[in-house]
Amino acid sequence: MKIAIPVDEKSIESSVCISFGRTPYFLIYDMESKKSIFLDNSAAASQGGAGIKAAQTIVDNNVGALLTPRCGENAAAVIKAANVKIYKTINDSIIDNINALNEGKLALLDDIHAGFHNHGGK
Amino acid sequence: MKIAVLSGKGGTGKTLVAVNLAAAAKESIYIDCDVEEPNGYLFFKPRDIKSEKITIKIPIIDERLCKGCRKCVDFCKFNALAYINDKLIVFDEVCHSCGGCVLFCPEKALTEKEKIIGEVQRGVSDNVTVITGILNTGEASGIPIIKKLLSDTSAGKGLTFIDCPPGSACIVMESIKDADYCILVAEPTLFGVHNLNMVYNLVRLFDKPHGAILNKCLDGENPAEKFCIEKGIQILGKISFDNELGTLNSNALISVRENMKYRDMFSALLQTVTKEVRHETAINP
């Protein structure tokens, strides 16, 4: 299974990004082959609806799970429609979170927030 | 002539000024463009209200026709569309109703439906025609309502007062776009100066003739007045920090209709304002 994590820099040593929709990069990590790819998040500079566009990107990369500290409701609607599971990260270390997922220690993200921008692209 | 009343924050006295100037005129139109929280009608208590629902257009998909080319998804700069599991998802509240997705769809799978976002109410309060825009709670943008509010009066030749929303965002730009003159209402504090500067920059950007009314004036230093003098902003008038005026206003009474003192004050202010507007429209037709 491939997973996606919003990350601050193009390195597995960097940290998990606090924002899903406006993260600069996504790490696409293959749990079996242990290969990593870093994607530019084209949604980062969007006027509005960044979460929707970012969610479309990770769904298009055929991931099975998203690991993120938080996620807005529009993005969550897209991700859930694609049957991708959303897990809540435990800290800002990418490796810790991948290990925790492997060990079955990550919980599903259930506190989906209503967005911070008054209903998206205002 | 259309006169917009604006300020960088709420509570400076936009509605006080707009309502009382409209009431002091022989005949006028008062338009409440603060569609997220209109309150001018609370003072005017208009009668014979006629209401009109305002709708916007939102795309809907015919799944039988959609081939999943994603031209609509790529086009939408507000990211209101996503294509997931061979299905198009439309986020109504993110959509800005530009209609681009419908135009771009090569399969003609997208059409538009009407969605009610609020209403416009017109009524009468003695010498004032009162027009109020109301945006439904939870809707993203009041701009379609403001467009409707202002389109009705574009042909009007009388005196129109536009009570703007607070701030200097798109919704205010839409409200002052066609105004002949802008009145900036300011408070005598440093915070007031910051907010005055926001709307001052806005009216300059729009190249609108403007002047300031200094509200809640006290004895002593007035940072807003200092700012106006520094920037060369015409001071149209000063309203003192007055318990009686504040009490009338907080009881939703129109002070010019209650007390000759205030009628005289706002009539004089109105005269200054109309003289300024005439002067401006004469030199910048």
mmCIF file of C-alpha atoms in Angstrom:
data_model
loop_
_atom_site.group_PDB
_atom_site.id
_atom_site.type_symbol
_atom_site.label_atom_id
_atom_site.label_comp_id
_atom_site.label_asym_id
_atom_site.label_seq_id
_atom_site.Cartn_x
_atom_site.Cartn_y
_atom_site.Cartn_z
ATOM 1 C CA MET A 1 0.000 0.000 0.000
ATOM 2 C CA LYS A 2 1.111 3.544 -0.763
ATOM 3 C CA ILE A 3 0.566 6.280 1.795
ATOM 4 C CA ALA A 4 0.651 10.104 1.611
ATOM 5 C CA ILE A 5 2.009 12.531 4.223
ATOM 6 C CA PRO A 6 2.110 16.360 3.959
ATOM 7 C CA VAL A 7 5.762 17.327 4.569
ATOM 8 C CA ASP A 8 7.727 20.545 4.940
ATOM 9 C CA GLU A 9 10.696 19.592 2.749
ATOM 10 C CA LYS A 10 11.628 17.005 0.125
ATOM 11 C CA SER A 11 13.349 14.705 2.606
ATOM 12 C CA ILE A 12 12.216 11.830 4.786
ATOM 13 C CA GLU A 13 14.250 13.478 7.575
ATOM 14 C CA SER A 14 12.125 16.639 7.366
ATOM 15 C CA SER A 15 8.911 17.089 9.331
ATOM 16 C CA VAL A 16 5.203 16.494 8.884
ATOM 17 C CA CYS A 17 3.519 19.715 7.699
ATOM 18 C CA ILE A 18 0.869 21.150 10.005
ATOM 19 C CA SER A 19 -1.396 21.927 7.024
ATOM 20 C CA PHE A 20 -2.806 19.363 4.641
ATOM 21 C CA GLY A 21 -4.216 21.577 1.862
ATOM 22 C CA ARG A 22 -1.386 24.083 1.790
ATOM 23 C CA THR A 23 1.592 21.836 2.524
ATOM 24 C CA PRO A 24 4.482 22.543 0.129
ATOM 25 C CA TYR A 25 5.080 18.833 -0.608
ATOM 26 C CA PHE A 26 3.533 15.422 -0.246
ATOM 27 C CA LEU A 27 5.567 12.322 0.528
ATOM 28 C CA ILE A 28 4.171 9.310 -1.298
ATOM 29 C CA TYR A 29 5.647 6.317 0.506
ATOM 30 C CA ASP A 30 5.340 2.701 -0.560
ATOM 31 C CA MET A 31 5.018 0.563 2.575
ATOM 32 C CA GLU A 32 6.165 -2.599 0.741
ATOM 33 C CA SER A 33 9.069 -1.360 -1.414
ATOM 34 C CA LYS A 34 9.931 1.420 1.082
ATOM 35 C CA LYS A 35 10.360 3.836 -1.822
ATOM 36 C CA SER A 36 9.608 7.525 -1.401
ATOM 37 C CA ILE A 37 8.495 10.090 -3.948
ATOM 38 C CA PHE A 38 8.033 13.784 -3.166
ATOM 39 C CA LEU A 39 5.306 15.685 -5.001
ATOM 40 C CA ASP A 40 4.965 19.445 -5.243
ATOM 41 C CA ASN A 41 1.573 20.424 -3.901
ATOM 42 C CA SER A 42 0.098 22.521 -6.697
ATOM 43 C CA ALA A 43 -2.788 23.468 -4.403
ATOM 44 C CA ALA A 44 -0.526 25.324 -1.949
ATOM 45 C CA ALA A 45 -0.980 28.700 -3.647
ATOM 46 C CA SER A 46 -4.674 28.302 -4.507
ATOM 47 C CA GLN A 47 -7.004 31.204 -3.944
ATOM 48 C CA GLY A 48 -9.462 28.836 -2.348
ATOM 49 C CA GLY A 49 -10.386 25.176 -2.158
ATOM 50 C CA ALA A 50 -6.770 24.139 -1.540
ATOM 51 C CA GLY A 51 -7.879 21.122 0.481
ATOM 52 C CA ILE A 52 -10.062 19.849 -2.376
ATOM 53 C CA LYS A 53 -7.270 20.145 -4.934
ATOM 54 C CA ALA A 54 -4.655 18.629 -2.620
ATOM 55 C CA ALA A 55 -7.011 15.731 -1.891
ATOM 56 C CA GLN A 56 -7.514 15.198 -5.629
ATOM 57 C CA THR A 57 -3.716 14.987 -6.045
ATOM 58 C CA ILE A 58 -3.206 12.338 -3.404
ATOM 59 C CA VAL A 59 -6.209 10.316 -4.613
ATOM 60 C CA ASP A 60 -4.792 10.427 -8.162
ATOM 61 C CA ASN A 61 -1.599 8.899 -6.798
ATOM 62 C CA ASN A 62 -3.553 5.819 -5.701
ATOM 63 C CA VAL A 63 -2.666 5.961 -2.045
ATOM 64 C CA GLY A 64 -4.461 3.756 0.463
ATOM 65 C CA ALA A 65 -3.983 6.040 3.446
ATOM 66 C CA LEU A 66 -3.275 9.643 4.349
ATOM 67 C CA LEU A 67 -1.307 10.488 7.505
ATOM 68 C CA THR A 68 -1.926 14.082 8.583
ATOM 69 C CA PRO A 69 -2.176 16.140 11.779
ATOM 70 C CA ARG A 70 -5.495 17.586 10.613
ATOM 71 C CA CYS A 71 -7.819 17.763 7.657
ATOM 72 C CA GLY A 72 -10.650 20.065 6.632
ATOM 73 C CA GLU A 73 -14.134 18.831 5.825
ATOM 74 C CA ASN A 74 -14.029 19.447 2.063
ATOM 75 C CA ALA A 75 -10.728 17.604 1.712
ATOM 76 C CA ALA A 76 -12.042 14.811 3.932
ATOM 77 C CA ALA A 77 -15.144 14.480 1.718
ATOM 78 C CA VAL A 78 -12.943 13.941 -1.355
ATOM 79 C CA ILE A 79 -10.617 11.509 0.418
ATOM 80 C CA LYS A 80 -13.436 9.482 1.941
ATOM 81 C CA ALA A 81 -15.229 9.284 -1.431
ATOM 82 C CA ALA A 82 -12.078 7.583 -2.707
ATOM 83 C CA ASN A 83 -12.099 5.157 0.240
ATOM 84 C CA VAL A 84 -8.725 6.411 1.424
ATOM 85 C CA LYS A 85 -8.263 6.133 5.188
ATOM 86 C CA ILE A 86 -7.175 9.240 7.131
ATOM 87 C CA TYR A 87 -4.885 8.627 10.106
ATOM 88 C CA LYS A 88 -3.862 11.221 12.674
ATOM 89 C CA THR A 89 -0.116 11.721 13.004
ATOM 90 C CA ILE A 90 1.377 11.289 16.499
ATOM 91 C CA ASN A 91 4.244 13.812 16.179
ATOM 92 C CA ASP A 92 6.098 15.708 13.451
ATOM 93 C CA SER A 93 8.591 12.943 12.627
ATOM 94 C CA ILE A 94 7.868 11.284 9.283
ATOM 95 C CA ILE A 95 9.683 8.082 10.223
ATOM 96 C CA ASP A 96 7.959 7.759 13.631
ATOM 97 C CA ASN A 97 4.590 7.985 11.921
ATOM 98 C CA ILE A 98 5.419 5.422 9.230
ATOM 99 C CA ASN A 99 6.656 3.038 11.953
ATOM 100 C CA ALA A 100 3.543 3.666 14.042
ATOM 101 C CA LEU A 101 1.323 2.853 11.051
ATOM 102 C CA ASN A 102 3.303 -0.362 10.463
ATOM 103 C CA GLU A 103 2.774 -1.370 14.078
ATOM 104 C CA GLY A 104 -0.942 -0.552 13.884
ATOM 105 C CA LYS A 105 -0.548 2.245 16.414
ATOM 106 C CA LEU A 106 -2.064 5.110 14.443
ATOM 107 C CA ALA A 107 -5.657 6.116 15.144
ATOM 108 C CA LEU A 108 -8.071 7.312 12.480
ATOM 109 C CA LEU A 109 -8.470 11.097 12.346
ATOM 110 C CA ASP A 110 -11.968 11.789 13.609
ATOM 111 C CA ASP A 111 -11.843 15.505 14.394
ATOM 112 C CA ILE A 112 -12.396 16.856 10.886
ATOM 113 C CA HIS A 113 -12.400 20.655 11.179
ATOM 114 C CA ALA A 114 -14.834 22.906 9.354
ATOM 115 C CA GLY A 115 -12.103 24.888 7.585
ATOM 116 C CA PHE A 116 -10.288 28.018 8.670
ATOM 117 C CA HIS A 117 -11.324 30.304 5.849
ATOM 118 C CA ASN A 118 -15.089 30.793 6.092
ATOM 119 C CA HIS A 119 -16.153 28.168 3.571
ATOM 120 C CA GLY A 120 -13.206 28.045 1.248
ATOM 121 C CA GLY A 121 -12.480 30.509 -1.537
ATOM 122 C CA LYS A 122 -13.985 33.715 -0.404
ATOM 123 C CA MET B 1 -25.959 60.905 -6.749
ATOM 124 C CA LYS B 2 -24.726 57.850 -4.913
ATOM 125 C CA ILE B 3 -22.885 58.306 -1.641
ATOM 126 C CA ALA B 4 -21.216 55.316 0.000
ATOM 127 C CA VAL B 5 -20.531 55.301 3.731
ATOM 128 C CA LEU B 6 -17.711 53.028 4.818
ATOM 129 C CA SER B 7 -15.187 52.307 7.563
ATOM 130 C CA GLY B 8 -12.404 49.863 8.223
ATOM 131 C CA LYS B 9 -14.161 48.220 11.137
ATOM 132 C CA GLY B 10 -17.611 47.739 12.586
ATOM 133 C CA GLY B 11 -19.049 50.078 15.196
ATOM 134 C CA THR B 12 -17.543 53.355 14.003
ATOM 135 C CA GLY B 13 -20.905 54.819 13.024
ATOM 136 C CA LYS B 14 -21.486 53.941 9.353
ATOM 137 C CA THR B 15 -25.129 53.161 9.953
ATOM 138 C CA LEU B 16 -25.602 56.170 12.256
ATOM 139 C CA VAL B 17 -24.285 58.460 9.524
ATOM 140 C CA ALA B 18 -25.990 56.771 6.555
ATOM 141 C CA VAL B 19 -29.389 56.461 8.265
ATOM 142 C CA ASN B 20 -29.416 60.016 9.624
ATOM 143 C CA LEU B 21 -28.196 61.627 6.400
ATOM 144 C CA ALA B 22 -30.856 59.712 4.453
ATOM 145 C CA ALA B 23 -33.513 60.767 6.975
ATOM 146 C CA ALA B 24 -32.345 64.401 6.905
ATOM 147 C CA ALA B 25 -32.792 64.575 3.116
ATOM 148 C CA LYS B 26 -36.114 65.655 1.637
ATOM 149 C CA GLU B 27 -36.323 62.420 -0.266
ATOM 150 C CA SER B 28 -33.719 59.673 -0.497
ATOM 151 C CA ILE B 29 -32.887 56.020 -0.930
ATOM 152 C CA TYR B 30 -31.052 54.109 1.776
ATOM 153 C CA ILE B 31 -29.388 50.860 0.698
ATOM 154 C CA ASP B 32 -28.016 48.485 3.311
ATOM 155 C CA CYS B 33 -25.149 46.613 1.639
ATOM 156 C CA ASP B 34 -23.940 45.120 4.939
ATOM 157 C CA VAL B 35 -25.703 41.928 3.871
ATOM 158 C CA GLU B 36 -24.103 39.732 6.542
ATOM 159 C CA GLU B 37 -25.662 41.765 9.313
ATOM 160 C CA PRO B 38 -27.984 44.446 7.902
ATOM 161 C CA ASN B 39 -29.294 46.756 10.618
ATOM 162 C CA GLY B 40 -30.501 49.961 8.924
ATOM 163 C CA TYR B 41 -34.047 48.543 8.765
ATOM 164 C CA LEU B 42 -34.101 48.382 12.565
ATOM 165 C CA PHE B 43 -33.999 52.204 12.591
ATOM 166 C CA PHE B 44 -36.276 52.851 9.609
ATOM 167 C CA LYS B 45 -38.847 50.137 10.389
ATOM 168 C CA PRO B 46 -39.982 50.255 6.742
ATOM 169 C CA ARG B 47 -43.548 49.457 5.696
ATOM 170 C CA ASP B 48 -45.013 47.851 2.551
ATOM 171 C CA ILE B 49 -42.078 45.462 2.300
ATOM 172 C CA LYS B 50 -41.638 43.652 -0.975
ATOM 173 C CA SER B 51 -39.167 40.800 -0.911
ATOM 174 C CA GLU B 52 -37.242 39.215 -3.752
ATOM 175 C CA LYS B 53 -35.169 36.023 -3.438
ATOM 176 C CA ILE B 54 -31.637 36.182 -4.805
ATOM 177 C CA THR B 55 -30.156 33.116 -6.448
ATOM 178 C CA ILE B 56 -26.787 32.109 -7.825
ATOM 179 C CA LYS B 57 -26.014 29.426 -10.397
ATOM 180 C CA ILE B 58 -24.284 26.237 -9.293
ATOM 181 C CA PRO B 59 -23.218 23.475 -11.702
ATOM 182 C CA ILE B 60 -24.892 20.063 -11.645
ATOM 183 C CA ILE B 61 -23.558 17.018 -13.410
ATOM 184 C CA ASP B 62 -25.361 14.524 -15.600
ATOM 185 C CA GLU B 63 -23.319 11.428 -14.766
ATOM 186 C CA ARG B 64 -24.540 9.602 -17.867
ATOM 187 C CA LEU B 65 -22.841 12.172 -20.096
ATOM 188 C CA CYS B 66 -19.626 12.753 -18.099
ATOM 189 C CA LYS B 67 -16.618 10.964 -19.618
ATOM 190 C CA GLY B 68 -14.201 12.013 -16.876
ATOM 191 C CA CYS B 69 -11.972 14.311 -18.968
ATOM 192 C CA ARG B 70 -11.588 16.634 -15.957
ATOM 193 C CA LYS B 71 -11.504 19.795 -18.063
ATOM 194 C CA CYS B 72 -13.876 21.360 -15.516
ATOM 195 C CA VAL B 73 -11.728 20.275 -12.542
ATOM 196 C CA ASP B 74 -8.592 21.748 -14.127
ATOM 197 C CA PHE B 75 -10.366 24.958 -15.113
ATOM 198 C CA CYS B 76 -11.891 25.829 -11.742
ATOM 199 C CA LYS B 77 -9.456 28.145 -10.003
ATOM 200 C CA PHE B 78 -11.506 27.973 -6.824
ATOM 201 C CA ASN B 79 -11.173 24.167 -6.795
ATOM 202 C CA ALA B 80 -14.894 23.667 -6.380
ATOM 203 C CA LEU B 81 -14.812 20.405 -8.347
ATOM 204 C CA ALA B 82 -13.122 17.056 -7.758
ATOM 205 C CA TYR B 83 -13.225 13.866 -9.810
ATOM 206 C CA ILE B 84 -13.106 10.809 -7.558
ATOM 207 C CA ASN B 85 -13.940 7.165 -8.276
ATOM 208 C CA ASP B 86 -15.265 8.028 -11.759
ATOM 209 C CA LYS B 87 -17.612 10.619 -10.307
ATOM 210 C CA LEU B 88 -17.611 14.395 -10.330
ATOM 211 C CA ILE B 89 -18.105 16.024 -6.920
ATOM 212 C CA VAL B 90 -19.296 19.666 -6.800
ATOM 213 C CA PHE B 91 -18.649 21.763 -3.684
ATOM 214 C CA ASP B 92 -21.513 24.243 -3.888
ATOM 215 C CA GLU B 93 -20.210 26.529 -1.153
ATOM 216 C CA VAL B 94 -16.780 26.878 -2.797
ATOM 217 C CA CYS B 95 -18.258 27.636 -6.260
ATOM 218 C CA HIS B 96 -18.107 31.299 -7.349
ATOM 219 C CA SER B 97 -20.747 30.843 -10.078
ATOM 220 C CA CYS B 98 -18.453 31.845 -12.936
ATOM 221 C CA GLY B 99 -20.036 29.260 -15.245
ATOM 222 C CA GLY B 100 -16.650 28.329 -16.765
ATOM 223 C CA CYS B 101 -17.004 24.599 -16.084
ATOM 224 C CA VAL B 102 -20.287 24.525 -18.033
ATOM 225 C CA LEU B 103 -18.676 26.296 -20.997
ATOM 226 C CA PHE B 104 -15.628 24.018 -21.007
ATOM 227 C CA CYS B 105 -17.432 20.666 -20.733
ATOM 228 C CA PRO B 106 -17.042 19.020 -24.154
ATOM 229 C CA GLU B 107 -19.791 16.482 -23.388
ATOM 230 C CA LYS B 108 -22.335 19.086 -22.245
ATOM 231 C CA ALA B 109 -22.651 17.053 -19.041
ATOM 232 C CA LEU B 110 -22.748 20.155 -16.839
ATOM 233 C CA THR B 111 -25.729 22.448 -16.519
ATOM 234 C CA GLU B 112 -26.647 25.027 -13.897
ATOM 235 C CA LYS B 113 -29.212 25.037 -11.136
ATOM 236 C CA GLU B 114 -30.438 28.015 -9.130
ATOM 237 C CA LYS B 115 -29.534 28.189 -5.464
ATOM 238 C CA ILE B 116 -31.153 30.764 -3.148
ATOM 239 C CA ILE B 117 -28.532 32.633 -1.091
ATOM 240 C CA GLY B 118 -30.613 35.454 0.354
ATOM 241 C CA GLU B 119 -33.057 38.226 -0.440
ATOM 242 C CA VAL B 120 -33.557 41.895 -1.129
ATOM 243 C CA GLN B 121 -36.317 43.737 0.744
ATOM 244 C CA ARG B 122 -37.707 47.100 -0.347
ATOM 245 C CA GLY B 123 -39.903 49.191 1.854
ATOM 246 C CA VAL B 124 -40.758 52.775 2.718
ATOM 247 C CA SER B 125 -40.101 54.813 5.854
ATOM 248 C CA ASP B 126 -41.604 58.322 5.403
ATOM 249 C CA ASN B 127 -39.240 60.192 3.059
ATOM 250 C CA VAL B 128 -36.825 57.277 2.657
ATOM 251 C CA THR B 129 -37.006 54.239 0.395
ATOM 252 C CA VAL B 130 -35.261 51.504 2.347
ATOM 253 C CA ILE B 131 -33.587 48.666 0.454
ATOM 254 C CA THR B 132 -32.010 45.897 2.501
ATOM 255 C CA GLY B 133 -29.820 43.017 1.363
ATOM 256 C CA ILE B 134 -29.912 39.858 3.464
ATOM 257 C CA LEU B 135 -27.442 37.013 2.970
ATOM 258 C CA ASN B 136 -28.500 33.643 4.354
ATOM 259 C CA THR B 137 -26.346 32.340 7.197
ATOM 260 C CA GLY B 138 -23.532 30.096 6.016
ATOM 261 C CA GLU B 139 -23.349 31.410 2.445
ATOM 262 C CA ALA B 140 -19.862 32.281 1.249
ATOM 263 C CA SER B 141 -20.352 35.528 -0.620
ATOM 264 C CA GLY B 142 -22.838 38.387 -0.482
ATOM 265 C CA ILE B 143 -21.612 39.939 -3.723
ATOM 266 C CA PRO B 144 -24.533 38.691 -5.895
ATOM 267 C CA ILE B 145 -26.914 40.379 -3.430
ATOM 268 C CA ILE B 146 -24.973 43.655 -3.516
ATOM 269 C CA LYS B 147 -24.968 43.556 -7.330
ATOM 270 C CA LYS B 148 -28.749 43.267 -7.240
ATOM 271 C CA LEU B 149 -29.105 46.013 -4.604
ATOM 272 C CA LEU B 150 -27.100 48.485 -6.657
ATOM 273 C CA SER B 151 -28.386 47.539 -10.108
ATOM 274 C CA ASP B 152 -31.870 48.687 -9.120
ATOM 275 C CA THR B 153 -30.794 52.240 -8.448
ATOM 276 C CA SER B 154 -28.308 52.782 -11.265
ATOM 277 C CA ALA B 155 -30.912 54.764 -13.163
ATOM 278 C CA GLY B 156 -32.016 56.721 -10.063
ATOM 279 C CA LYS B 157 -31.293 60.441 -10.090
ATOM 280 C CA GLY B 158 -32.123 61.158 -6.448
ATOM 281 C CA LEU B 159 -29.937 61.034 -3.396
ATOM 282 C CA THR B 160 -28.821 57.488 -2.532
ATOM 283 C CA PHE B 161 -26.922 56.455 0.563
ATOM 284 C CA ILE B 162 -25.065 53.150 0.481
ATOM 285 C CA ASP B 163 -24.361 51.711 3.934
ATOM 286 C CA CYS B 164 -21.314 49.498 3.284
ATOM 287 C CA PRO B 165 -20.090 46.403 5.095
ATOM 288 C CA PRO B 166 -17.106 47.017 7.405
ATOM 289 C CA GLY B 167 -13.557 46.514 6.147
ATOM 290 C CA SER B 168 -12.008 46.840 2.724
ATOM 291 C CA ALA B 169 -12.554 43.404 1.141
ATOM 292 C CA CYS B 170 -14.279 42.462 -2.151
ATOM 293 C CA ILE B 171 -17.714 42.979 -0.655
ATOM 294 C CA VAL B 172 -16.865 46.640 0.109
ATOM 295 C CA MET B 173 -15.268 47.154 -3.312
ATOM 296 C CA GLU B 174 -18.508 45.953 -4.902
ATOM 297 C CA SER B 175 -20.487 48.357 -2.703
ATOM 298 C CA ILE B 176 -18.474 51.477 -3.622
ATOM 299 C CA LYS B 177 -17.784 50.569 -7.264
ATOM 300 C CA ASP B 178 -20.444 52.850 -8.723
ATOM 301 C CA ALA B 179 -20.530 55.437 -5.937
ATOM 302 C CA ASP B 180 -20.032 59.095 -6.829
ATOM 303 C CA TYR B 181 -18.573 59.894 -3.436
ATOM 304 C CA CYS B 182 -17.310 58.003 -0.371
ATOM 305 C CA ILE B 183 -17.719 59.078 3.239
ATOM 306 C CA LEU B 184 -15.147 57.500 5.567
ATOM 307 C CA VAL B 185 -16.354 57.301 9.150
ATOM 308 C CA ALA B 186 -13.584 57.189 11.746
ATOM 309 C CA GLU B 187 -13.093 56.874 15.486
ATOM 310 C CA PRO B 188 -10.657 59.084 17.429
ATOM 311 C CA THR B 189 -8.255 56.299 18.423
ATOM 312 C CA LEU B 190 -5.031 54.786 17.062
ATOM 313 C CA PHE B 191 -7.020 51.675 16.189
ATOM 314 C CA GLY B 192 -9.486 53.958 14.419
ATOM 315 C CA VAL B 193 -6.631 55.478 12.404
ATOM 316 C CA HIS B 194 -5.465 52.021 11.329
ATOM 317 C CA ASN B 195 -8.949 51.218 10.071
ATOM 318 C CA LEU B 196 -9.366 54.630 8.468
ATOM 319 C CA ASN B 197 -6.105 54.066 6.604
ATOM 320 C CA MET B 198 -7.480 50.776 5.170
ATOM 321 C CA VAL B 199 -10.545 52.424 3.624
ATOM 322 C CA TYR B 200 -8.537 55.516 2.673
ATOM 323 C CA ASN B 201 -6.221 53.294 0.602
ATOM 324 C CA LEU B 202 -9.238 51.574 -0.899
ATOM 325 C CA VAL B 203 -10.991 54.751 -2.068
ATOM 326 C CA ARG B 204 -7.703 56.045 -3.469
ATOM 327 C CA LEU B 205 -7.217 52.777 -5.356
ATOM 328 C CA PHE B 206 -10.712 53.205 -6.800
ATOM 329 C CA ASP B 207 -10.024 56.875 -7.459
ATOM 330 C CA LYS B 208 -13.172 57.911 -5.598
ATOM 331 C CA PRO B 209 -13.725 61.406 -4.301
ATOM 332 C CA HIS B 210 -13.941 61.120 -0.538
ATOM 333 C CA GLY B 211 -14.133 62.898 2.770
ATOM 334 C CA ALA B 212 -14.159 61.862 6.424
ATOM 335 C CA ILE B 213 -16.646 62.193 9.235
ATOM 336 C CA LEU B 214 -15.017 61.979 12.654
ATOM 337 C CA ASN B 215 -17.358 60.256 15.066
ATOM 338 C CA LYS B 216 -17.252 59.977 18.879
ATOM 339 C CA CYS B 217 -15.059 63.063 19.184
ATOM 340 C CA LEU B 218 -13.774 63.988 22.649
ATOM 341 C CA ASP B 219 -11.844 66.988 23.900
ATOM 342 C CA GLY B 220 -8.121 66.614 23.440
ATOM 343 C CA GLU B 221 -6.033 64.822 20.883
ATOM 344 C CA ASN B 222 -7.797 63.119 17.965
ATOM 345 C CA PRO B 223 -5.459 60.761 16.078
ATOM 346 C CA ALA B 224 -8.008 60.339 13.260
ATOM 347 C CA GLU B 225 -8.164 64.109 12.766
ATOM 348 C CA LYS B 226 -4.372 64.285 12.736
ATOM 349 C CA PHE B 227 -4.308 61.544 10.109
ATOM 350 C CA CYS B 228 -6.839 63.404 7.929
ATOM 351 C CA ILE B 229 -4.812 66.621 8.112
ATOM 352 C CA GLU B 230 -1.566 64.778 7.296
ATOM 353 C CA LYS B 231 -3.095 63.013 4.298
ATOM 354 C CA GLY B 232 -5.100 66.005 3.155
ATOM 355 C CA ILE B 233 -8.454 64.246 3.620
ATOM 356 C CA GLN B 234 -11.348 66.691 3.733
ATOM 357 C CA ILE B 235 -13.080 66.562 7.126
ATOM 358 C CA LEU B 236 -16.793 66.829 6.366
ATOM 359 C CA GLY B 237 -17.868 67.039 9.962
ATOM 360 C CA LYS B 238 -17.354 65.966 13.529
ATOM 361 C CA ILE B 239 -19.865 64.184 15.738
ATOM 362 C CA SER B 240 -19.123 64.474 19.425
ATOM 363 C CA PHE B 241 -19.141 61.575 21.859
ATOM 364 C CA ASP B 242 -22.657 62.294 23.033
ATOM 365 C CA ASN B 243 -24.612 60.277 25.566
ATOM 366 C CA GLU B 244 -28.006 61.436 24.254
ATOM 367 C CA LEU B 245 -27.176 60.560 20.634
ATOM 368 C CA GLY B 246 -25.805 57.203 21.724
ATOM 369 C CA THR B 247 -28.936 56.459 23.739
ATOM 370 C CA LEU B 248 -31.275 57.329 20.857
ATOM 371 C CA ASN B 249 -29.188 55.203 18.534
ATOM 372 C CA SER B 250 -29.038 52.205 20.833
ATOM 373 C CA ASN B 251 -32.830 52.363 21.131
ATOM 374 C CA ALA B 252 -32.986 52.060 17.316
ATOM 375 C CA LEU B 253 -34.371 55.601 16.962
ATOM 376 C CA ILE B 254 -33.392 57.947 14.147
ATOM 377 C CA SER B 255 -32.009 60.989 15.931
ATOM 378 C CA VAL B 256 -32.986 63.495 13.182
ATOM 379 C CA ARG B 257 -36.600 62.364 13.583
ATOM 380 C CA GLU B 258 -36.472 62.664 17.381
ATOM 381 C CA ASN B 259 -34.659 65.893 18.148
ATOM 382 C CA MET B 260 -34.318 69.234 16.306
ATOM 383 C CA LYS B 261 -30.744 69.537 17.555
ATOM 384 C CA TYR B 262 -29.722 66.429 15.607
ATOM 385 C CA ARG B 263 -31.895 67.323 12.633
ATOM 386 C CA ASP B 264 -29.940 70.582 12.366
ATOM 387 C CA MET B 265 -26.627 68.811 12.827
ATOM 388 C CA PHE B 266 -27.214 66.162 10.155
ATOM 389 C CA SER B 267 -28.905 68.653 7.786
ATOM 390 C CA ALA B 268 -25.783 70.794 7.934
ATOM 391 C CA LEU B 269 -23.643 67.713 7.366
ATOM 392 C CA LEU B 270 -25.838 66.710 4.439
ATOM 393 C CA GLN B 271 -25.427 70.145 2.930
ATOM 394 C CA THR B 272 -21.640 69.913 3.219
ATOM 395 C CA VAL B 273 -21.663 66.447 1.694
ATOM 396 C CA THR B 274 -23.925 67.300 -1.260
ATOM 397 C CA LYS B 275 -21.881 70.429 -1.948
ATOM 398 C CA GLU B 276 -18.709 68.320 -1.993
ATOM 399 C CA VAL B 277 -20.260 65.707 -4.275
ATOM 400 C CA ARG B 278 -21.520 68.360 -6.691
ATOM 401 C CA HIS B 279 -18.116 69.972 -6.693
ATOM 402 C CA GLU B 280 -16.415 66.616 -7.345
ATOM 403 C CA THR B 281 -18.805 65.553 -10.070
ATOM 404 C CA ALA B 282 -18.427 68.981 -11.704
ATOM 405 C CA ILE B 283 -14.647 68.740 -11.899
ATOM 406 C CA ASN B 284 -14.551 64.960 -12.562
ATOM 407 C CA PRO B 285 -17.685 64.194 -14.556
#
